[in-house]
Amino acid sequence: MTWSDISDLLWEGFQETAWMVGLSAVLTAVGGLLLGVLLVLTARGGLLAAPPLNALLGLVVNVGRSLPFIILLVAVIPFTRAVVGTTIGTTAAIVPLTIGAIPFYARIVETALREVPADVVSAAIAMGSSRRQIVGKVLLREARPALVAGLTITVIALVGYSAMAGVVGGGGLGDLAIRYGYQRFETEVMIATVVVLVVFVQLIQMLGDVVVRRLSHR
């Protein structure tokens, strides 16, 4: 196999990985943020205190985080087929990627929001702010650097998850490494895939660090 062939395969695999990670990251950011906010609001002493609901949400998050991703891939096959009509390919891989990452990011969101100083929240309550205003203009605003840093960690984890999705035909760089680097003993493809993944992760981390620094300065 020539380097021209390898570069074509890498470009196709990178596009598939970027699609999987990009869309699942957006869905994870939305779902994890909502779930994390609910965990904080429904906790004992929270703005919408509901300990039974909080315990249920916590259980769901803990179960989601405890499942190894490779097992989750297989466990949600019926749900994946129901959502996208297939269990093979990059679009199908987005479903387990999102399901696996939302609980992970939700805990990060919960931790970030709990680190917002209590006196800031108390001041907002004393000024007559509504719950929605406290969440949007106080909690989320104050926690932005931590939320972005946590999302960066989550996206990098998604890159790793997407590589594992190649085991079940999820496409992307992981599928490329397995089909050519492992099954066909194309060592050059395996090395090139690893290099691309390392560079991709480094770029994500650098971008996340830049955004965090700008938000922190504000």
mmCIF file of C-alpha atoms in Angstrom:
data_model
loop_
_atom_site.group_PDB
_atom_site.id
_atom_site.type_symbol
_atom_site.label_atom_id
_atom_site.label_comp_id
_atom_site.label_asym_id
_atom_site.label_seq_id
_atom_site.Cartn_x
_atom_site.Cartn_y
_atom_site.Cartn_z
ATOM 1 C CA MET A 1 0.000 0.000 0.000
ATOM 2 C CA THR A 2 1.405 3.392 -1.035
ATOM 3 C CA TRP A 3 1.409 6.502 1.139
ATOM 4 C CA SER A 4 -1.053 8.050 -1.310
ATOM 5 C CA ASP A 5 -3.496 5.242 -0.538
ATOM 6 C CA ILE A 6 -2.841 5.597 3.177
ATOM 7 C CA SER A 7 -3.414 9.357 3.100
ATOM 8 C CA ASP A 8 -6.737 8.865 1.303
ATOM 9 C CA LEU A 9 -7.821 6.317 3.908
ATOM 10 C CA LEU A 10 -6.704 8.594 6.751
ATOM 11 C CA TRP A 11 -8.603 11.561 5.358
ATOM 12 C CA GLU A 12 -11.784 9.515 4.986
ATOM 13 C CA GLY A 13 -11.364 8.061 8.485
ATOM 14 C CA PHE A 14 -10.674 11.479 9.971
ATOM 15 C CA GLN A 15 -13.827 12.925 8.402
ATOM 16 C CA GLU A 16 -15.891 10.082 9.819
ATOM 17 C CA THR A 17 -14.317 10.495 13.263
ATOM 18 C CA ALA A 18 -14.825 14.263 13.201
ATOM 19 C CA TRP A 19 -18.499 13.741 12.284
ATOM 20 C CA MET A 20 -19.041 11.213 15.074
ATOM 21 C CA VAL A 21 -17.213 13.227 17.715
ATOM 22 C CA GLY A 22 -18.611 16.588 16.609
ATOM 23 C CA LEU A 23 -22.300 15.669 16.636
ATOM 24 C CA SER A 24 -22.077 13.511 19.746
ATOM 25 C CA ALA A 25 -20.186 16.346 21.509
ATOM 26 C CA VAL A 26 -23.008 18.786 20.749
ATOM 27 C CA LEU A 27 -25.652 16.343 21.947
ATOM 28 C CA THR A 28 -23.576 15.534 25.025
ATOM 29 C CA ALA A 29 -23.096 19.213 25.861
ATOM 30 C CA VAL A 30 -26.849 19.799 25.765
ATOM 31 C CA GLY A 31 -27.892 16.597 27.522
ATOM 32 C CA GLY A 32 -25.087 16.657 30.089
ATOM 33 C CA LEU A 33 -25.709 20.318 30.904
ATOM 34 C CA LEU A 34 -29.421 19.751 31.480
ATOM 35 C CA LEU A 35 -28.814 16.637 33.572
ATOM 36 C CA GLY A 36 -26.058 18.310 35.590
ATOM 37 C CA VAL A 37 -28.242 21.333 36.325
ATOM 38 C CA LEU A 38 -31.065 19.048 37.446
ATOM 39 C CA LEU A 39 -28.692 17.202 39.777
ATOM 40 C CA VAL A 40 -27.778 20.492 41.448
ATOM 41 C CA LEU A 41 -31.291 21.944 41.577
ATOM 42 C CA THR A 42 -32.960 18.821 42.963
ATOM 43 C CA ALA A 43 -30.316 18.140 45.601
ATOM 44 C CA ARG A 44 -31.184 18.632 49.267
ATOM 45 C CA GLY A 45 -31.169 22.383 49.858
ATOM 46 C CA GLY A 46 -31.276 23.141 46.129
ATOM 47 C CA LEU A 47 -33.570 25.590 44.387
ATOM 48 C CA LEU A 48 -35.910 22.762 43.392
ATOM 49 C CA ALA A 49 -35.119 20.358 46.227
ATOM 50 C CA ALA A 50 -36.459 16.878 45.476
ATOM 51 C CA PRO A 51 -34.233 14.266 47.144
ATOM 52 C CA PRO A 52 -36.050 11.213 45.667
ATOM 53 C CA LEU A 53 -35.719 12.573 42.130
ATOM 54 C CA ASN A 54 -32.129 13.540 42.800
ATOM 55 C CA ALA A 55 -31.350 10.029 44.018
ATOM 56 C CA LEU A 56 -32.937 8.556 40.880
ATOM 57 C CA LEU A 57 -30.982 10.890 38.593
ATOM 58 C CA GLY A 58 -27.796 10.102 40.496
ATOM 59 C CA LEU A 59 -28.416 6.376 40.069
ATOM 60 C CA VAL A 60 -28.933 6.770 36.322
ATOM 61 C CA VAL A 61 -25.729 8.783 36.015
ATOM 62 C CA ASN A 62 -23.729 6.314 38.095
ATOM 63 C CA VAL A 63 -24.967 3.348 36.088
ATOM 64 C CA GLY A 64 -24.155 5.138 32.833
ATOM 65 C CA ARG A 65 -20.644 5.947 34.014
ATOM 66 C CA SER A 66 -19.940 2.462 35.338
ATOM 67 C CA LEU A 67 -20.572 0.609 32.062
ATOM 68 C CA PRO A 68 -17.456 0.035 29.930
ATOM 69 C CA PHE A 69 -18.068 1.639 26.546
ATOM 70 C CA ILE A 70 -17.489 -1.550 24.597
ATOM 71 C CA ILE A 71 -20.302 -3.203 26.597
ATOM 72 C CA LEU A 72 -22.538 -0.173 26.164
ATOM 73 C CA LEU A 73 -22.051 -0.406 22.402
ATOM 74 C CA VAL A 74 -23.596 -3.867 22.405
ATOM 75 C CA ALA A 75 -26.223 -3.189 25.074
ATOM 76 C CA VAL A 76 -27.863 -0.296 23.202
ATOM 77 C CA ILE A 77 -27.954 -2.012 19.798
ATOM 78 C CA PRO A 78 -31.792 -2.326 19.832
ATOM 79 C CA PHE A 79 -32.153 1.354 20.788
ATOM 80 C CA THR A 80 -29.637 2.399 18.143
ATOM 81 C CA ARG A 81 -31.523 0.459 15.480
ATOM 82 C CA ALA A 82 -34.789 2.056 16.594
ATOM 83 C CA VAL A 83 -33.320 5.576 16.417
ATOM 84 C CA VAL A 84 -31.281 5.516 13.195
ATOM 85 C CA GLY A 85 -32.482 2.309 11.519
ATOM 86 C CA THR A 86 -29.091 0.592 11.575
ATOM 87 C CA THR A 87 -26.345 -0.454 13.957
ATOM 88 C CA ILE A 88 -23.398 -0.088 11.566
ATOM 89 C CA GLY A 89 -21.695 3.072 10.404
ATOM 90 C CA THR A 90 -20.713 6.462 11.747
ATOM 91 C CA THR A 91 -24.245 7.769 12.285
ATOM 92 C CA ALA A 92 -25.197 4.668 14.258
ATOM 93 C CA ALA A 93 -22.093 5.079 16.448
ATOM 94 C CA ILE A 94 -23.252 8.544 17.501
ATOM 95 C CA VAL A 95 -26.070 7.020 19.581
ATOM 96 C CA PRO A 96 -23.910 4.969 22.011
ATOM 97 C CA LEU A 97 -21.268 7.719 21.997
ATOM 98 C CA THR A 98 -23.811 10.229 23.228
ATOM 99 C CA ILE A 99 -25.396 7.856 25.733
ATOM 100 C CA GLY A 100 -21.987 7.020 27.171
ATOM 101 C CA ALA A 101 -20.757 10.612 27.383
ATOM 102 C CA ILE A 102 -23.820 12.400 28.830
ATOM 103 C CA PRO A 103 -23.496 10.892 32.346
ATOM 104 C CA PHE A 104 -19.761 11.634 32.312
ATOM 105 C CA TYR A 105 -20.287 15.291 31.441
ATOM 106 C CA ALA A 106 -23.287 15.626 33.766
ATOM 107 C CA ARG A 107 -21.085 14.885 36.789
ATOM 108 C CA ILE A 108 -18.565 17.445 35.579
ATOM 109 C CA VAL A 109 -21.357 20.017 35.241
ATOM 110 C CA GLU A 110 -22.644 19.183 38.703
ATOM 111 C CA THR A 111 -19.193 19.629 40.224
ATOM 112 C CA ALA A 112 -18.606 22.906 38.383
ATOM 113 C CA LEU A 113 -21.924 24.384 39.517
ATOM 114 C CA ARG A 114 -21.375 23.341 43.123
ATOM 115 C CA GLU A 115 -18.106 25.264 43.119
ATOM 116 C CA VAL A 116 -19.898 28.559 42.488
ATOM 117 C CA PRO A 117 -19.611 30.547 45.757
ATOM 118 C CA ALA A 118 -22.752 30.264 47.871
ATOM 119 C CA ASP A 119 -22.706 33.972 48.686
ATOM 120 C CA VAL A 120 -23.072 34.811 44.989
ATOM 121 C CA VAL A 121 -26.219 32.697 44.805
ATOM 122 C CA SER A 122 -27.495 34.158 48.075
ATOM 123 C CA ALA A 123 -26.985 37.682 46.753
ATOM 124 C CA ALA A 124 -28.982 36.835 43.620
ATOM 125 C CA ILE A 125 -31.804 35.421 45.736
ATOM 126 C CA ALA A 126 -31.792 38.533 47.954
ATOM 127 C CA MET A 127 -32.112 40.705 44.836
ATOM 128 C CA GLY A 128 -35.265 38.843 43.868
ATOM 129 C CA SER A 129 -33.859 36.856 40.959
ATOM 130 C CA SER A 130 -36.005 34.025 39.652
ATOM 131 C CA ARG A 131 -34.788 30.437 39.561
ATOM 132 C CA ARG A 132 -34.239 30.700 35.818
ATOM 133 C CA GLN A 133 -32.167 33.854 36.270
ATOM 134 C CA ILE A 134 -30.114 32.263 39.043
ATOM 135 C CA VAL A 135 -29.347 29.246 36.885
ATOM 136 C CA GLY A 136 -28.634 31.154 33.673
ATOM 137 C CA LYS A 137 -27.045 34.366 34.900
ATOM 138 C CA VAL A 138 -25.363 33.197 38.081
ATOM 139 C CA LEU A 139 -24.595 29.465 38.186
ATOM 140 C CA LEU A 140 -23.860 28.828 34.511
ATOM 141 C CA ARG A 141 -22.191 32.198 33.988
ATOM 142 C CA GLU A 142 -19.852 31.829 36.955
ATOM 143 C CA ALA A 143 -19.013 28.240 36.078
ATOM 144 C CA ARG A 144 -18.256 28.821 32.379
ATOM 145 C CA PRO A 145 -14.487 28.197 32.554
ATOM 146 C CA ALA A 146 -14.980 24.934 34.445
ATOM 147 C CA LEU A 147 -17.792 23.873 32.101
ATOM 148 C CA VAL A 148 -15.646 24.448 29.013
ATOM 149 C CA ALA A 149 -12.683 22.672 30.590
ATOM 150 C CA GLY A 150 -14.935 19.733 31.445
ATOM 151 C CA LEU A 151 -16.387 19.678 27.941
ATOM 152 C CA THR A 152 -12.867 19.582 26.519
ATOM 153 C CA ILE A 153 -12.096 16.525 28.628
ATOM 154 C CA THR A 154 -15.365 14.945 27.501
ATOM 155 C CA VAL A 155 -14.691 15.560 23.801
ATOM 156 C CA ILE A 156 -11.255 13.978 24.137
ATOM 157 C CA ALA A 157 -12.892 10.984 25.802
ATOM 158 C CA LEU A 158 -15.305 10.833 22.856
ATOM 159 C CA VAL A 159 -12.349 10.575 20.485
ATOM 160 C CA GLY A 160 -11.243 7.487 22.393
ATOM 161 C CA TYR A 161 -14.767 6.097 22.427
ATOM 162 C CA SER A 162 -15.082 6.670 18.663
ATOM 163 C CA ALA A 163 -11.929 4.616 18.105
ATOM 164 C CA MET A 164 -13.470 1.746 20.072
ATOM 165 C CA ALA A 165 -16.623 2.041 17.954
ATOM 166 C CA GLY A 166 -14.533 0.750 15.063
ATOM 167 C CA VAL A 167 -14.634 -2.678 16.702
ATOM 168 C CA VAL A 168 -18.311 -2.983 15.750
ATOM 169 C CA GLY A 169 -18.073 -1.316 12.353
ATOM 170 C CA GLY A 170 -18.581 2.235 13.565
ATOM 171 C CA GLY A 171 -16.243 3.647 10.953
ATOM 172 C CA GLY A 172 -13.669 6.363 11.514
ATOM 173 C CA LEU A 173 -10.015 6.063 12.417
ATOM 174 C CA GLY A 174 -10.636 3.212 14.852
ATOM 175 C CA ASP A 175 -12.244 1.109 12.147
ATOM 176 C CA LEU A 176 -9.346 1.948 9.831
ATOM 177 C CA ALA A 177 -6.772 0.868 12.407
ATOM 178 C CA ILE A 178 -8.582 -2.436 13.008
ATOM 179 C CA ARG A 179 -9.287 -3.346 9.383
ATOM 180 C CA TYR A 180 -5.912 -2.407 7.945
ATOM 181 C CA GLY A 181 -3.487 -1.987 10.827
ATOM 182 C CA TYR A 182 -4.549 -5.088 12.794
ATOM 183 C CA GLN A 183 -6.371 -7.526 10.509
ATOM 184 C CA ARG A 184 -4.163 -6.934 7.446
ATOM 185 C CA PHE A 185 -0.935 -6.293 9.367
ATOM 186 C CA GLU A 186 -0.424 -2.886 7.711
ATOM 187 C CA THR A 187 1.868 -1.424 10.371
ATOM 188 C CA GLU A 188 2.210 1.877 8.512
ATOM 189 C CA VAL A 189 -1.548 2.409 8.651
ATOM 190 C CA MET A 190 -1.633 1.688 12.374
ATOM 191 C CA ILE A 191 1.192 4.148 13.097
ATOM 192 C CA ALA A 192 -0.321 6.835 10.871
ATOM 193 C CA THR A 193 -3.711 6.416 12.554
ATOM 194 C CA VAL A 194 -2.192 6.804 15.997
ATOM 195 C CA VAL A 195 -0.354 9.954 14.905
ATOM 196 C CA VAL A 196 -3.534 11.492 13.492
ATOM 197 C CA LEU A 197 -5.452 10.698 16.683
ATOM 198 C CA VAL A 198 -2.719 12.227 18.852
ATOM 199 C CA VAL A 199 -2.662 15.414 16.761
ATOM 200 C CA PHE A 200 -6.470 15.595 16.809
ATOM 201 C CA VAL A 201 -6.568 15.316 20.596
ATOM 202 C CA GLN A 202 -3.834 17.925 20.977
ATOM 203 C CA LEU A 203 -5.763 20.381 18.808
ATOM 204 C CA ILE A 204 -8.929 19.846 20.839
ATOM 205 C CA GLN A 205 -7.036 20.400 24.086
ATOM 206 C CA MET A 206 -5.351 23.544 22.777
ATOM 207 C CA LEU A 207 -8.661 24.989 21.613
ATOM 208 C CA GLY A 208 -10.292 24.198 24.937
ATOM 209 C CA ASP A 209 -7.419 25.787 26.863
ATOM 210 C CA VAL A 210 -7.668 28.986 24.791
ATOM 211 C CA VAL A 211 -11.414 29.301 25.425
ATOM 212 C CA VAL A 212 -10.986 28.628 29.156
ATOM 213 C CA ARG A 213 -8.286 31.291 29.465
ATOM 214 C CA ARG A 214 -10.437 33.882 27.710
ATOM 215 C CA LEU A 215 -13.444 33.115 29.862
ATOM 216 C CA SER A 216 -11.314 33.198 33.015
ATOM 217 C CA HIS A 217 -9.935 36.630 32.139
ATOM 218 C CA ARG A 218 -13.458 37.953 31.856
#
